[in-house]
PDB file of C-alpha atoms and ligand atoms in Angstrom:
ATOM      1  CA  MET A   1      10.753   7.411 -14.034  1.00 94.00           C
ATOM      2  CA  VAL A   2      10.747   6.083 -10.469  1.00 97.00           C
ATOM      3  CA  LEU A   3       7.379   5.967  -8.701  1.00 98.00           C
ATOM      4  CA  ILE A   4       6.687   5.323  -5.034  1.00 98.00           C
ATOM      5  CA  TYR A   5       3.575   3.432  -4.011  1.00 98.00           C
ATOM      6  CA  PRO A   6       3.297   3.985  -0.250  1.00 98.00           C
ATOM      7  CA  GLY A   7       0.917   2.297   2.144  1.00 98.00           C
ATOM      8  CA  SER A   8       0.494   0.243   5.280  1.00 98.00           C
ATOM      9  CA  PHE A   9      -0.277  -2.978   3.396  1.00 98.00           C
ATOM     10  CA  ASP A  10      -1.622  -4.517   6.606  1.00 98.00           C
ATOM     11  CA  PRO A  11      -2.025  -6.878   4.735  1.00 98.00           C
ATOM     12  CA  ILE A  12      -1.654  -6.426   0.963  1.00 98.00           C
ATOM     13  CA  THR A  13      -5.005  -6.921  -0.801  1.00 98.00           C
ATOM     14  CA  ASN A  14      -5.945  -7.667  -4.380  1.00 98.00           C
ATOM     15  CA  GLY A  15      -6.763  -3.955  -4.659  1.00 97.00           C
ATOM     16  CA  HIS A  16      -3.150  -3.058  -3.815  1.00 98.00           C
ATOM     17  CA  LEU A  17      -1.907  -5.742  -6.193  1.00 98.00           C
ATOM     18  CA  ASP A  18      -4.019  -4.286  -8.995  1.00 97.00           C
ATOM     19  CA  ILE A  19      -2.433  -0.855  -8.504  1.00 98.00           C
ATOM     20  CA  ILE A  20       1.072  -2.378  -8.233  1.00 98.00           C
ATOM     21  CA  GLU A  21       0.644  -4.302 -11.500  1.00 97.00           C
ATOM     22  CA  ARG A  22      -0.744  -1.323 -13.393  1.00 98.00           C
ATOM     23  CA  ALA A  23       1.638   1.268 -11.935  1.00 98.00           C
ATOM     24  CA  SER A  24       4.736  -0.876 -12.528  1.00 98.00           C
ATOM     25  CA  ALA A  25       3.716  -1.170 -16.175  1.00 98.00           C
ATOM     26  CA  ILE A  26       4.010   2.582 -16.730  1.00 97.00           C
ATOM     27  CA  CYS A  27       7.252   3.417 -14.910  1.00 97.00           C
ATOM     28  CA  ASP A  28      10.870   2.282 -14.978  1.00 97.00           C
ATOM     29  CA  LYS A  29      10.878   1.356 -11.320  1.00 97.00           C
ATOM     30  CA  LEU A  30       8.145   1.098  -8.701  1.00 98.00           C
ATOM     31  CA  ILE A  31       9.095   1.307  -5.051  1.00 98.00           C
ATOM     32  CA  VAL A  32       6.454  -0.288  -2.863  1.00 98.00           C
ATOM     33  CA  ALA A  33       7.077   1.627   0.365  1.00 98.00           C
ATOM     34  CA  VAL A  34       5.753  -0.096   3.464  1.00 98.00           C
ATOM     35  CA  GLY A  35       5.011   2.467   6.163  1.00 98.00           C
ATOM     36  CA  ASN A  36       6.337   1.852   9.649  1.00 98.00           C
ATOM     37  CA  ASN A  37       4.840   4.450  11.946  1.00 96.00           C
ATOM     38  CA  GLU A  38       5.642   3.830  15.616  1.00 94.00           C
ATOM     39  CA  ARG A  39       2.351   5.343  16.688  1.00 96.00           C
ATOM     40  CA  LYS A  40       0.263   3.164  14.397  1.00 97.00           C
ATOM     41  CA  LYS A  41      -0.901  -0.268  15.496  1.00 96.00           C
ATOM     42  CA  TYR A  42      -0.460  -2.849  12.771  1.00 98.00           C
ATOM     43  CA  GLU A  43      -1.809  -6.393  12.795  1.00 97.00           C
ATOM     44  CA  PHE A  44       1.245  -7.629  10.872  1.00 98.00           C
ATOM     45  CA  SER A  45       4.779  -6.547  11.760  1.00 98.00           C
ATOM     46  CA  THR A  46       6.742  -4.575   9.186  1.00 98.00           C
ATOM     47  CA  SER A  47       8.766  -7.634   8.186  1.00 98.00           C
ATOM     48  CA  GLU A  48       5.594  -9.727   7.880  1.00 98.00           C
ATOM     49  CA  ARG A  49       3.938  -7.074   5.701  1.00 98.00           C
ATOM     50  CA  ILE A  50       7.013  -6.932   3.463  1.00 98.00           C
ATOM     51  CA  LYS A  51       7.194 -10.744   3.308  1.00 98.00           C
ATOM     52  CA  LEU A  52       3.541 -11.006   2.250  1.00 98.00           C
ATOM     53  CA  ILE A  53       4.134  -8.484  -0.554  1.00 98.00           C
ATOM     54  CA  ARG A  54       7.282 -10.292  -1.707  1.00 98.00           C
ATOM     55  CA  LEU A  55       5.497 -13.663  -1.651  1.00 98.00           C
ATOM     56  CA  THR A  56       2.760 -12.119  -3.767  1.00 98.00           C
ATOM     57  CA  LEU A  57       5.031 -10.468  -6.307  1.00 98.00           C
ATOM     58  CA  GLY A  58       7.866 -12.972  -6.594  1.00 96.00           C
ATOM     59  CA  ASP A  59      10.867 -11.584  -8.438  1.00 92.00           C
ATOM     60  CA  ARG A  60      10.011  -8.541 -10.527  1.00 95.00           C
ATOM     61  CA  ASP A  61      12.718  -6.638 -12.329  1.00 94.00           C
ATOM     62  CA  ASN A  62      11.283  -3.192 -11.815  1.00 97.00           C
ATOM     63  CA  ILE A  63       9.633  -3.488  -8.399  1.00 98.00           C
ATOM     64  CA  GLU A  64      11.387  -2.918  -5.085  1.00 98.00           C
ATOM     65  CA  VAL A  65       9.671  -3.551  -1.762  1.00 98.00           C
ATOM     66  CA  THR A  66      11.064  -1.626   1.151  1.00 98.00           C
ATOM     67  CA  GLU A  67      10.202  -0.213   4.561  1.00 98.00           C
ATOM     68  CA  PHE A  68       9.970   3.503   5.217  1.00 98.00           C
ATOM     69  CA  SER A  69       9.427   5.569   8.315  1.00 98.00           C
ATOM     70  CA  GLY A  70       9.200   9.292   8.862  1.00 97.00           C
ATOM     71  CA  LEU A  71       7.934  11.623   6.188  1.00 98.00           C
ATOM     72  CA  LEU A  72       7.116  10.348   2.729  1.00 98.00           C
ATOM     73  CA  ALA A  73       8.543  13.564   1.255  1.00 98.00           C
ATOM     74  CA  ASP A  74      11.944  12.799   2.864  1.00 98.00           C
ATOM     75  CA  PHE A  75      11.822   9.211   1.654  1.00 98.00           C
ATOM     76  CA  ALA A  76      11.046  10.406  -1.882  1.00 98.00           C
ATOM     77  CA  ARG A  77      13.985  12.816  -1.770  1.00 97.00           C
ATOM     78  CA  LYS A  78      16.330  10.020  -0.623  1.00 97.00           C
ATOM     79  CA  THR A  79      15.222   7.609  -3.351  1.00 97.00           C
ATOM     80  CA  GLY A  80      15.166  10.190  -6.113  1.00 94.00           C
ATOM     81  CA  ALA A  81      11.555   9.377  -6.985  1.00 96.00           C
ATOM     82  CA  LYS A  82       9.742  12.100  -8.879  1.00 93.00           C
ATOM     83  CA  ALA A  83       6.242  11.035  -7.957  1.00 98.00           C
ATOM     84  CA  VAL A  84       4.050   9.126  -5.555  1.00 98.00           C
ATOM     85  CA  ILE A  85       1.208   7.021  -6.872  1.00 98.00           C
ATOM     86  CA  LYS A  86      -1.940   6.387  -4.841  1.00 98.00           C
ATOM     87  CA  GLY A  87      -4.982   4.292  -5.563  1.00 97.00           C
ATOM     88  CA  LEU A  88      -8.408   5.906  -5.333  1.00 96.00           C
ATOM     89  CA  ARG A  89     -11.348   3.649  -4.615  1.00 93.00           C
ATOM     90  CA  ALA A  90     -14.169   6.084  -4.147  1.00 87.00           C
ATOM     91  CA  VAL A  91     -14.937   9.760  -3.704  1.00 86.00           C
ATOM     92  CA  SER A  92     -14.583   9.160   0.037  1.00 85.00           C
ATOM     93  CA  ASP A  93     -10.834   8.538  -0.416  1.00 91.00           C
ATOM     94  CA  PHE A  94     -10.401  11.828  -2.190  1.00 93.00           C
ATOM     95  CA  GLU A  95     -10.521  14.324   0.676  1.00 94.00           C
ATOM     96  CA  TYR A  96      -7.796  12.594   2.703  1.00 95.00           C
ATOM     97  CA  GLU A  97      -5.621  11.926  -0.329  1.00 97.00           C
ATOM     98  CA  PHE A  98      -6.013  15.506  -1.551  1.00 96.00           C
ATOM     99  CA  GLN A  99      -4.796  16.794   1.830  1.00 97.00           C
ATOM    100  CA  MET A 100      -1.839  14.354   1.819  1.00 97.00           C
ATOM    101  CA  ALA A 101      -0.884  15.326  -1.742  1.00 98.00           C
ATOM    102  CA  LEU A 102      -0.888  19.048  -0.849  1.00 98.00           C
ATOM    103  CA  LEU A 103       1.039  18.496   2.382  1.00 98.00           C
ATOM    104  CA  ASN A 104       3.643  16.404   0.583  1.00 98.00           C
ATOM    105  CA  LYS A 105       3.913  19.062  -2.117  1.00 97.00           C
ATOM    106  CA  SER A 106       4.478  21.760   0.481  1.00 98.00           C
ATOM    107  CA  LEU A 107       7.208  19.630   2.096  1.00 98.00           C
ATOM    108  CA  GLU A 108       8.839  18.756  -1.234  1.00 97.00           C
ATOM    109  CA  PRO A 109       7.652  21.045  -4.067  1.00 97.00           C
ATOM    110  CA  SER A 110       9.164  18.854  -6.789  1.00 97.00           C
ATOM    111  CA  LEU A 111       7.188  15.795  -5.661  1.00 97.00           C
ATOM    112  CA  GLU A 112       4.062  15.013  -7.667  1.00 98.00           C
ATOM    113  CA  THR A 113       1.213  12.799  -6.488  1.00 98.00           C
ATOM    114  CA  LEU A 114      -0.548  10.757  -9.162  1.00 98.00           C
ATOM    115  CA  PHE A 115      -3.843   8.976  -8.638  1.00 97.00           C
ATOM    116  CA  MET A 116      -4.887   5.743 -10.263  1.00 97.00           C
ATOM    117  CA  MET A 117      -8.503   4.662 -10.103  1.00 96.00           C
ATOM    118  CA  THR A 118      -8.951   1.218  -8.677  1.00 94.00           C
ATOM    119  CA  SER A 119     -10.412  -1.470 -10.907  1.00 94.00           C
ATOM    120  CA  VAL A 120     -14.142  -1.588 -10.298  1.00 92.00           C
ATOM    121  CA  ASN A 121     -14.112  -5.068  -8.767  1.00 92.00           C
ATOM    122  CA  TYR A 122     -11.843  -3.874  -5.951  1.00 94.00           C
ATOM    123  CA  SER A 123     -13.521  -0.570  -5.193  1.00 92.00           C
ATOM    124  CA  TYR A 124     -15.074  -1.970  -2.002  1.00 93.00           C
ATOM    125  CA  LEU A 125     -11.905  -3.617  -0.745  1.00 96.00           C
ATOM    126  CA  SER A 126      -9.646  -2.507   2.121  1.00 97.00           C
ATOM    127  CA  SER A 127      -7.128  -4.128   4.452  1.00 98.00           C
ATOM    128  CA  SER A 128      -9.433  -3.263   7.371  1.00 97.00           C
ATOM    129  CA  ALA A 129     -12.320  -5.133   5.755  1.00 97.00           C
ATOM    130  CA  VAL A 130     -10.081  -8.141   5.081  1.00 98.00           C
ATOM    131  CA  LYS A 131      -9.012  -8.181   8.748  1.00 97.00           C
ATOM    132  CA  GLU A 132     -12.579  -7.870  10.004  1.00 97.00           C
ATOM    133  CA  ILE A 133     -13.737 -10.769   7.815  1.00 97.00           C
ATOM    134  CA  ALA A 134     -10.775 -13.008   8.691  1.00 97.00           C
ATOM    135  CA  ARG A 135     -11.037 -12.332  12.430  1.00 96.00           C
ATOM    136  CA  ASN A 136     -14.607 -13.525  12.300  1.00 95.00           C
ATOM    137  CA  GLY A 137     -13.839 -16.645  10.322  1.00 94.00           C
ATOM    138  CA  GLY A 138     -15.168 -15.344   6.993  1.00 96.00           C
ATOM    139  CA  ASN A 139     -13.751 -16.339   3.626  1.00 97.00           C
ATOM    140  CA  ILE A 140     -11.127 -13.928   2.293  1.00 98.00           C
ATOM    141  CA  GLU A 141     -10.671 -15.757  -1.010  1.00 97.00           C
ATOM    142  CA  GLY A 142     -10.560 -13.267  -3.872  1.00 97.00           C
ATOM    143  CA  LEU A 143      -9.828 -10.394  -1.483  1.00 98.00           C
ATOM    144  CA  VAL A 144      -6.131 -11.071  -0.933  1.00 98.00           C
ATOM    145  CA  PRO A 145      -3.665 -12.782  -3.285  1.00 98.00           C
ATOM    146  CA  ASP A 146      -4.201 -16.564  -3.303  1.00 98.00           C
ATOM    147  CA  CYS A 147      -0.667 -17.392  -2.204  1.00 98.00           C
ATOM    148  CA  ILE A 148      -1.003 -15.463   1.082  1.00 98.00           C
ATOM    149  CA  LYS A 149      -4.669 -16.221   1.837  1.00 98.00           C
ATOM    150  CA  ASP A 150      -3.971 -19.049   4.297  1.00 98.00           C
ATOM    151  CA  ILE A 151      -1.205 -17.148   6.114  1.00 97.00           C
ATOM    152  CA  VAL A 152      -3.469 -14.118   6.596  1.00 98.00           C
ATOM    153  CA  ALA A 153      -6.459 -16.220   7.668  1.00 97.00           C
ATOM    154  CA  ALA A 154      -4.382 -18.249  10.145  1.00 96.00           C
ATOM    155  CA  LYS A 155      -2.850 -15.163  11.748  1.00 96.00           C
ATOM    156  CA  LEU A 156      -6.170 -13.404  12.164  1.00 95.00           C
ATOM    157  CA  ALA A 157      -8.420 -16.292  13.156  1.00 92.00           C
ATOM    158  CA  HIS A 158     -10.162 -15.576  16.475  1.00 74.00           C
ATOM    159  CA  ARG A 159      -8.262 -12.360  17.178  1.00 75.00           C
TER     160      ARG A 159
HETATM  161  O1  PNS B   1      -2.275   2.437   3.540  1.00 89.74           O
HETATM  162  P1  PNS B   1      -2.323   3.692   4.364  1.00 89.74           P
HETATM  163  O2  PNS B   1      -2.465   3.371   5.837  1.00 89.74           O
HETATM  164  O3  PNS B   1      -3.353   4.672   3.878  1.00 89.74           O
HETATM  165  O4  PNS B   1      -0.884   4.362   4.162  1.00 89.74           O
HETATM  166  C1  PNS B   1      -0.573   5.520   4.845  1.00 89.74           C
HETATM  167  C2  PNS B   1       0.789   6.105   4.422  1.00 89.74           C
HETATM  168  C3  PNS B   1       1.942   5.207   4.847  1.00 89.74           C
HETATM  169  C4  PNS B   1       0.828   6.285   2.915  1.00 89.74           C
HETATM  170  C5  PNS B   1       0.813   7.474   5.119  1.00 89.74           C
HETATM  171  O5  PNS B   1       0.574   7.286   6.468  1.00 89.74           O
HETATM  172  C6  PNS B   1       2.113   8.248   4.945  1.00 89.74           C
HETATM  173  O6  PNS B   1       2.366   8.790   3.897  1.00 89.74           O
HETATM  174  N1  PNS B   1       2.910   8.301   6.042  1.00 89.74           N
HETATM  175  C7  PNS B   1       4.148   9.038   6.078  1.00 89.74           C
HETATM  176  C8  PNS B   1       4.025  10.295   6.927  1.00 89.74           C
HETATM  177  C9  PNS B   1       3.823  11.503   6.046  1.00 89.74           C
HETATM  178  O7  PNS B   1       4.665  11.835   5.248  1.00 89.74           O
HETATM  179  N2  PNS B   1       2.637  12.123   6.140  1.00 89.74           N
HETATM  180  C10 PNS B   1       2.259  13.218   5.262  1.00 89.74           C
HETATM  181  C11 PNS B   1       2.471  14.571   5.843  1.00 89.74           C
HETATM  182  S1  PNS B   1       1.522  14.836   7.285  1.00 89.74           S
END
C-alpha cells in the first residue's frame, strides 16, 4: 500500500518526523508530499523544505520526498496512492481535517484519509510555533530534528 503524507513542512518538526516514522512502518511506500501553493507564504522555499526533510531522513528504502502543487486528490490519482495519512494533535485539528478529508473524498471517491494520533510529547508542537520561537532567539532543541536545528535557527534568527 502506498500512503501520502502531505503537508507544508515549513519546516519539518519532530511531530512530523514521528508521524513519518510510524506511518512508513505500516505501508509499503510513504510519499512525503511537500505542498507548494503559490498563494501561501512559506518561510522556507520548496527546495529548502524538501532538503530539510531529506537531511532528516537520510536514505530510506520506502520513503519518497517530493513536491506537489494543485489538488491533493489529483496528486493521489497520479501516484496511485490509495490513502492519505494525516497527523492529529488535538481535537482542534479535527474540524479542519474532517472538512479536508470529505472534500478530498468528493474529488476522488476512492481516496481514503487515515488519521494517526500524534505521540503525546509532540501534541503541542507546530511549525508555526517553531518559527515563532526561533525568530525570537528561543531554543528549538527537541522541537525539530537535531541535524537541522542550526540551519532552521540561523535562517529564522531576527526575522
Ligand atoms: O501542513 P499544512 O499546511 O496543514 O498542509 C496543508 C496541505 C498541503 C496538506 C493542504 O494545503 C493541501 O492538501 N493542499 C492541496 C490543495 C487541496 O487539495 N485542498 C483540498 C481541497 S479544497
